[in-house]
Short mmCIF file of C-alpha atoms in Angstrom, two decimals:
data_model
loop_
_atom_site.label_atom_id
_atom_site.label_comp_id
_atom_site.label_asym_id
_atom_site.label_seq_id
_atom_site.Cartn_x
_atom_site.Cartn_y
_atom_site.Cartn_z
CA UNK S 1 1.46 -12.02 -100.46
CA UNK S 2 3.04 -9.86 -97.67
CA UNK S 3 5.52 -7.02 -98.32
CA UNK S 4 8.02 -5.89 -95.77
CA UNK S 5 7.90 -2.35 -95.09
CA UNK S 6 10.45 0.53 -93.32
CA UNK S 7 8.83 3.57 -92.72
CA UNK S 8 10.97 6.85 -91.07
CA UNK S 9 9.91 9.98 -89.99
CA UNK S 10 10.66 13.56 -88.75
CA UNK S 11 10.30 14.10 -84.66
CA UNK S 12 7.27 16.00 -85.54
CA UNK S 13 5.65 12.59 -86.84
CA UNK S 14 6.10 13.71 -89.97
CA UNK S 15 6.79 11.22 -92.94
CA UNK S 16 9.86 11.25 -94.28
CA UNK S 17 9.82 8.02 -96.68
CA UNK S 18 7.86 4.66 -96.80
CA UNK S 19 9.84 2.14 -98.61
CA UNK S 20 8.27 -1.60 -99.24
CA UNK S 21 10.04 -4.78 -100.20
CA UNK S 22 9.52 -8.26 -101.59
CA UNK S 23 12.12 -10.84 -103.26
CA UNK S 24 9.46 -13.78 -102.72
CA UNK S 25 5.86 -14.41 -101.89
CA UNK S 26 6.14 -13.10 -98.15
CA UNK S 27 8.76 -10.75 -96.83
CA UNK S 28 8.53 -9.18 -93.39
CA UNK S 29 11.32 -7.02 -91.82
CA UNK S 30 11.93 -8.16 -87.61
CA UNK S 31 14.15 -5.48 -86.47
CA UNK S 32 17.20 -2.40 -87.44
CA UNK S 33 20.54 -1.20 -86.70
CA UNK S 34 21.62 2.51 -87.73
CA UNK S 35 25.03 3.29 -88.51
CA UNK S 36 26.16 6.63 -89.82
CA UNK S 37 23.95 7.33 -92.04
CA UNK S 38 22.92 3.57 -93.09
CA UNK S 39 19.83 1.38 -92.15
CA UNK S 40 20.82 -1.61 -91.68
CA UNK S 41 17.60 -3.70 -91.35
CA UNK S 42 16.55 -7.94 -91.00
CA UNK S 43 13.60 -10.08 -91.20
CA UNK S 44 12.87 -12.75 -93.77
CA UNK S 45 11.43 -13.38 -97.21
CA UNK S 46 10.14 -16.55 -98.20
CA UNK S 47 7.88 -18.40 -100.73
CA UNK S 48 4.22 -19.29 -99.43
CA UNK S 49 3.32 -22.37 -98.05
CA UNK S 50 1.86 -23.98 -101.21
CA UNK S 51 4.61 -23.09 -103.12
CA UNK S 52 7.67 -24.81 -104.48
CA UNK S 53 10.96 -23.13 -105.90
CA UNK S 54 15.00 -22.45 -106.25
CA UNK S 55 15.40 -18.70 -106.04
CA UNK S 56 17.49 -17.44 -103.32
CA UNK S 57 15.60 -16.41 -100.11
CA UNK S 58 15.02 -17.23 -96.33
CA UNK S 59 16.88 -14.86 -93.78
CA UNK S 60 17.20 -10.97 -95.23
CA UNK S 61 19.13 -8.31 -94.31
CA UNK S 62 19.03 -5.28 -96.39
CA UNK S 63 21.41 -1.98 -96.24
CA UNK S 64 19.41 1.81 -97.12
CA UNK S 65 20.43 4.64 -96.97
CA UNK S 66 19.35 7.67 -95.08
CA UNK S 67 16.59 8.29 -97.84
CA UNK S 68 15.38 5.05 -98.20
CA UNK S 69 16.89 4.03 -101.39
CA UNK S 70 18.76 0.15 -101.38
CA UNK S 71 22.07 -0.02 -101.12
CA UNK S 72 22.13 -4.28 -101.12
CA UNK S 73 20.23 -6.86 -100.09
CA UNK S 74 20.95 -10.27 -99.17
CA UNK S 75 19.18 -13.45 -98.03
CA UNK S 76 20.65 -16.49 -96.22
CA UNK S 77 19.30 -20.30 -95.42
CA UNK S 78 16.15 -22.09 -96.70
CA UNK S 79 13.37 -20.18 -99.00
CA UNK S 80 10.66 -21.60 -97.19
CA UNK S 81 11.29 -20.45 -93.69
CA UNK S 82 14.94 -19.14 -93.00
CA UNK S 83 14.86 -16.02 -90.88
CA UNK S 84 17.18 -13.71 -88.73
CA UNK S 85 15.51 -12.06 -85.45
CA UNK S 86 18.06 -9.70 -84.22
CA UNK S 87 20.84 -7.85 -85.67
CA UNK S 88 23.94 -6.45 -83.52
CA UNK S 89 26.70 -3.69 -85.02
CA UNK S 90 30.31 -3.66 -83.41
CA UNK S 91 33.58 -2.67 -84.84
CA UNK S 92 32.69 -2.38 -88.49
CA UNK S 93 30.92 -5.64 -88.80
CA UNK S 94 26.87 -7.25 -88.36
CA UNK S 95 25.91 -10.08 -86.36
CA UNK S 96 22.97 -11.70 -86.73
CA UNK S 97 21.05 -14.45 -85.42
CA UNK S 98 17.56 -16.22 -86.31
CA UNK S 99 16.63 -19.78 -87.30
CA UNK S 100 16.67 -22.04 -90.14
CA UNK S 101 14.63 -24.85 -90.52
CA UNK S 102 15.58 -26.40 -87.05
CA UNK S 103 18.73 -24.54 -87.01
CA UNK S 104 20.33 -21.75 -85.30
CA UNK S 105 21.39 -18.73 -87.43
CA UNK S 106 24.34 -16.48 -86.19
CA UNK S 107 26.17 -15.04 -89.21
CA UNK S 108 28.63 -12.02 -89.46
CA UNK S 109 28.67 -9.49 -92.43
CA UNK S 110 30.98 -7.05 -93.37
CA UNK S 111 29.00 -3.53 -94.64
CA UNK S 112 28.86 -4.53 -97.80
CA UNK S 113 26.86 -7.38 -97.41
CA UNK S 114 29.37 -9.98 -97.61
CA UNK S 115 28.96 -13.14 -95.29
CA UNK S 116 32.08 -12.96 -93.33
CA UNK S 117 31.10 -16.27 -91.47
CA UNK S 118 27.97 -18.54 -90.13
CA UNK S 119 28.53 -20.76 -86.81
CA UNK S 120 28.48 -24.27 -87.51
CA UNK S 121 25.39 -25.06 -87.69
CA UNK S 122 25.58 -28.26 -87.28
CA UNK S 123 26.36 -28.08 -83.51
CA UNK S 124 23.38 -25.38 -83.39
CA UNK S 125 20.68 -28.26 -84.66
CA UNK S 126 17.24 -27.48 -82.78
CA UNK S 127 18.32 -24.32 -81.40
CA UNK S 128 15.54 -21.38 -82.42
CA UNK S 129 17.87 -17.59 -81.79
CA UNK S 130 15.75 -13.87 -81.07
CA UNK S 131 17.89 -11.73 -79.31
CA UNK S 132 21.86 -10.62 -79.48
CA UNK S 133 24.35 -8.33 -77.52
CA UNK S 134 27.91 -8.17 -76.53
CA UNK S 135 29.72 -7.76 -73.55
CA UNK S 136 33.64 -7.81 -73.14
CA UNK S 137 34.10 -8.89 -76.37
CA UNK S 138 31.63 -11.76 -76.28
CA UNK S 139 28.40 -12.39 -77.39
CA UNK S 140 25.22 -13.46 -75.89
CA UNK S 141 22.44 -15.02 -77.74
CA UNK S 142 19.13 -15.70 -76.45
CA UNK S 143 16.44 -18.00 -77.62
CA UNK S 144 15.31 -21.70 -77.16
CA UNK S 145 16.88 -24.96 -77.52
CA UNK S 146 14.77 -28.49 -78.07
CA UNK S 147 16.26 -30.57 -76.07
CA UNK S 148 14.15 -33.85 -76.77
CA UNK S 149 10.66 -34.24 -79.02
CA UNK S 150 8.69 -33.13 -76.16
CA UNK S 151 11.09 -30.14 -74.48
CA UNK S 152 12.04 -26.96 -74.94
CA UNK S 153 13.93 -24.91 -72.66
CA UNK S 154 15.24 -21.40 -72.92
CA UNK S 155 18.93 -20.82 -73.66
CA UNK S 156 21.66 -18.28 -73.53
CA UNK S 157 24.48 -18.99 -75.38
CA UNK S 158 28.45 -17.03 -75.44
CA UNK S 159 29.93 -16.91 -78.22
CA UNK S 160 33.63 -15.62 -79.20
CA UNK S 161 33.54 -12.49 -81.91
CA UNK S 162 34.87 -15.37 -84.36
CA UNK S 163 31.67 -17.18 -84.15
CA UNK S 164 32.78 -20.26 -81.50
CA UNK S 165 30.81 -21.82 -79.20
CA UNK S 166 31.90 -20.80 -75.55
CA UNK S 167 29.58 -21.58 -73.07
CA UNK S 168 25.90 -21.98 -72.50
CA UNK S 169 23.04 -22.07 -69.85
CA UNK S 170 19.20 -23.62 -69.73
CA UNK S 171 16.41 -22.42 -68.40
CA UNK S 172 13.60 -25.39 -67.95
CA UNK S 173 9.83 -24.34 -66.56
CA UNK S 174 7.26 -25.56 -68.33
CA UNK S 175 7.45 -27.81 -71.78
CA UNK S 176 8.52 -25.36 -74.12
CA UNK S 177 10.56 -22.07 -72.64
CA UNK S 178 12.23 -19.50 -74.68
CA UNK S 179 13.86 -16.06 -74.31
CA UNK S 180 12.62 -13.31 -76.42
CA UNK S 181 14.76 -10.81 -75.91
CA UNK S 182 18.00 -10.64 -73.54
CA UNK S 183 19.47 -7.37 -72.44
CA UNK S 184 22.51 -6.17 -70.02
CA UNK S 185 21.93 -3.94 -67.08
CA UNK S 186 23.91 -0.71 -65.79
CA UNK S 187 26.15 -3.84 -63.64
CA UNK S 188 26.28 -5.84 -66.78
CA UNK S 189 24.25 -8.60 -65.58
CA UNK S 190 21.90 -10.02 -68.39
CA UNK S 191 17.90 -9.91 -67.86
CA UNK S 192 16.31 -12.32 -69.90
CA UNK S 193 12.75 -12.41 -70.85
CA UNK S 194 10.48 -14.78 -72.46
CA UNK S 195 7.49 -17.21 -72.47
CA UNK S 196 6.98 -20.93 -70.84
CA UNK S 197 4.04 -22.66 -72.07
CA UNK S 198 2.64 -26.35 -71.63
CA UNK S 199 0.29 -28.04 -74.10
CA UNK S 200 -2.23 -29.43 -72.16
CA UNK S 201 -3.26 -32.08 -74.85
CA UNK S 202 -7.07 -31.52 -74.98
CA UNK S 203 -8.45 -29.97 -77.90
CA UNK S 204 -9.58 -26.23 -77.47
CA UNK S 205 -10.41 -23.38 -79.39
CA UNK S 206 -8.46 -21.07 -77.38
CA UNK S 207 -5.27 -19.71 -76.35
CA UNK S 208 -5.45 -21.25 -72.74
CA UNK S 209 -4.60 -24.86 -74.14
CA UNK S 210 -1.29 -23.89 -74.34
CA UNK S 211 -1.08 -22.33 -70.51
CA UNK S 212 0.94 -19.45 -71.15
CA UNK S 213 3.20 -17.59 -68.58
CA UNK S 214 6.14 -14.84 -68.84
CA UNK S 215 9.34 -15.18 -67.62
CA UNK S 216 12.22 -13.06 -66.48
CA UNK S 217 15.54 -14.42 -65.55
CA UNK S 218 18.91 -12.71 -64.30
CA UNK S 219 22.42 -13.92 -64.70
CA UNK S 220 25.85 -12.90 -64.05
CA UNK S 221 28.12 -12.33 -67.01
CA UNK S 222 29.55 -15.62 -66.80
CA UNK S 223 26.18 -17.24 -66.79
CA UNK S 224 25.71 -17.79 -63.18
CA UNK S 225 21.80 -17.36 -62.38
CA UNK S 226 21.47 -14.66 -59.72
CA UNK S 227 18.62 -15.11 -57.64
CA UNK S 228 16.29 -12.40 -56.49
#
């Protein structure tokens, strides 16, 4: 059984409140956006492996308030292994993204929790999302894309602030690829960053059969790759 936990305190390092959390067997919190004086925080609770059942769970976002006390809480997708990655606040409204059970998660709430819309999700089948921001009124969403049973390449993807598919771009180095996190610079160029790894097929007790490497990409706004 794991617990999800949001901890806050003073500048001195001193604590504040320590708040835990669990709907189902395993709940973890991923990541946080403040608002006024709201926490407005993701991750995912789920049941455990071994375990079979109907109550609602997967992706979680929760809403406290400025002294830890829970406002709402609400889950989204499959309650075996739904979960949303990155949260982003604009305008009065939350977008998130994550991944459910082969599928792409980007969803939009309203501050009180209600589920203003989810993408189709049927066009985001074996995309995997971790990372969200907007620029002129889009969004960009980073994170990997299976492309056939033995591929995976990285992928940003635009999207409109209605939740449509613009445009999108691949990154292919090794067998699987995928962008952890994507930010824009001071020019508004996006940096993406990640991991490419290639299973090397031999059985090993270590890391190294998976021959791991970082990457970092840069792009123009309209998804042109710059080169450096």
């Amino acid at each position: 059984v794991r617990r999800a936990l949001i901890v806050k305190y003073d500048k001195d390092g001193n604590l504040i409140f320590d708040k835990d959390f669990r709907k189902l067997d395993n709940s973890k919190f991923t990541d946080l956006v403040i608002y006024e004086d709201y926490y407005y925080v993701i991750g995912q609770t789920v049941y455990s492996n071994t375990k079979i059942g109907n109550k609602d769970g997967g992706a979680l976002i929760n809403k406290y308030d400025k002294n830890g006390e829970l406002i709402w809480s609400k889950t989204y997708g499959n309650s075996k292994n739904a979960i949303y990655n990155d949260i982003f606040y604009k305008d009065g409204y939350l977008y998130v993204v994550g991944n459910d059970n082969y599928y792409g998660l980007f969803c939009k709430y309203d501050l009180d929790g209600n589920l203003i819309y989810t993408s189709d999700t049927e066009k985001l089948y074996n995309y995997d999302f971790s990372s969200i921001f907007e620029l002129d009124n889009k969004l960009y969403v980073g994170g990997s894309y299976k492309t056939d049973i033995n591929d995976t390449d990285a992928v940003i993807v635009r999207f409109d602030l209605d939740g449509y598919f613009i445009d999108e771009v691949l990154y292919h180095g090794k067998s699987y690829d995928k962008y952890n996190r994507i930010i824009k610079d001071e020019n508004d160029n996006i940096i993406a960053i990640g991991i490419m790894s290639t299973n090397r097929n031999v059985k090993s007790d270590t890391v190294d059969e998976y021959d791991y490497d970082g990457i970092i990409s840069k792009y123009k706004p309209n998804l042109e790759k710059v080169v450096v």
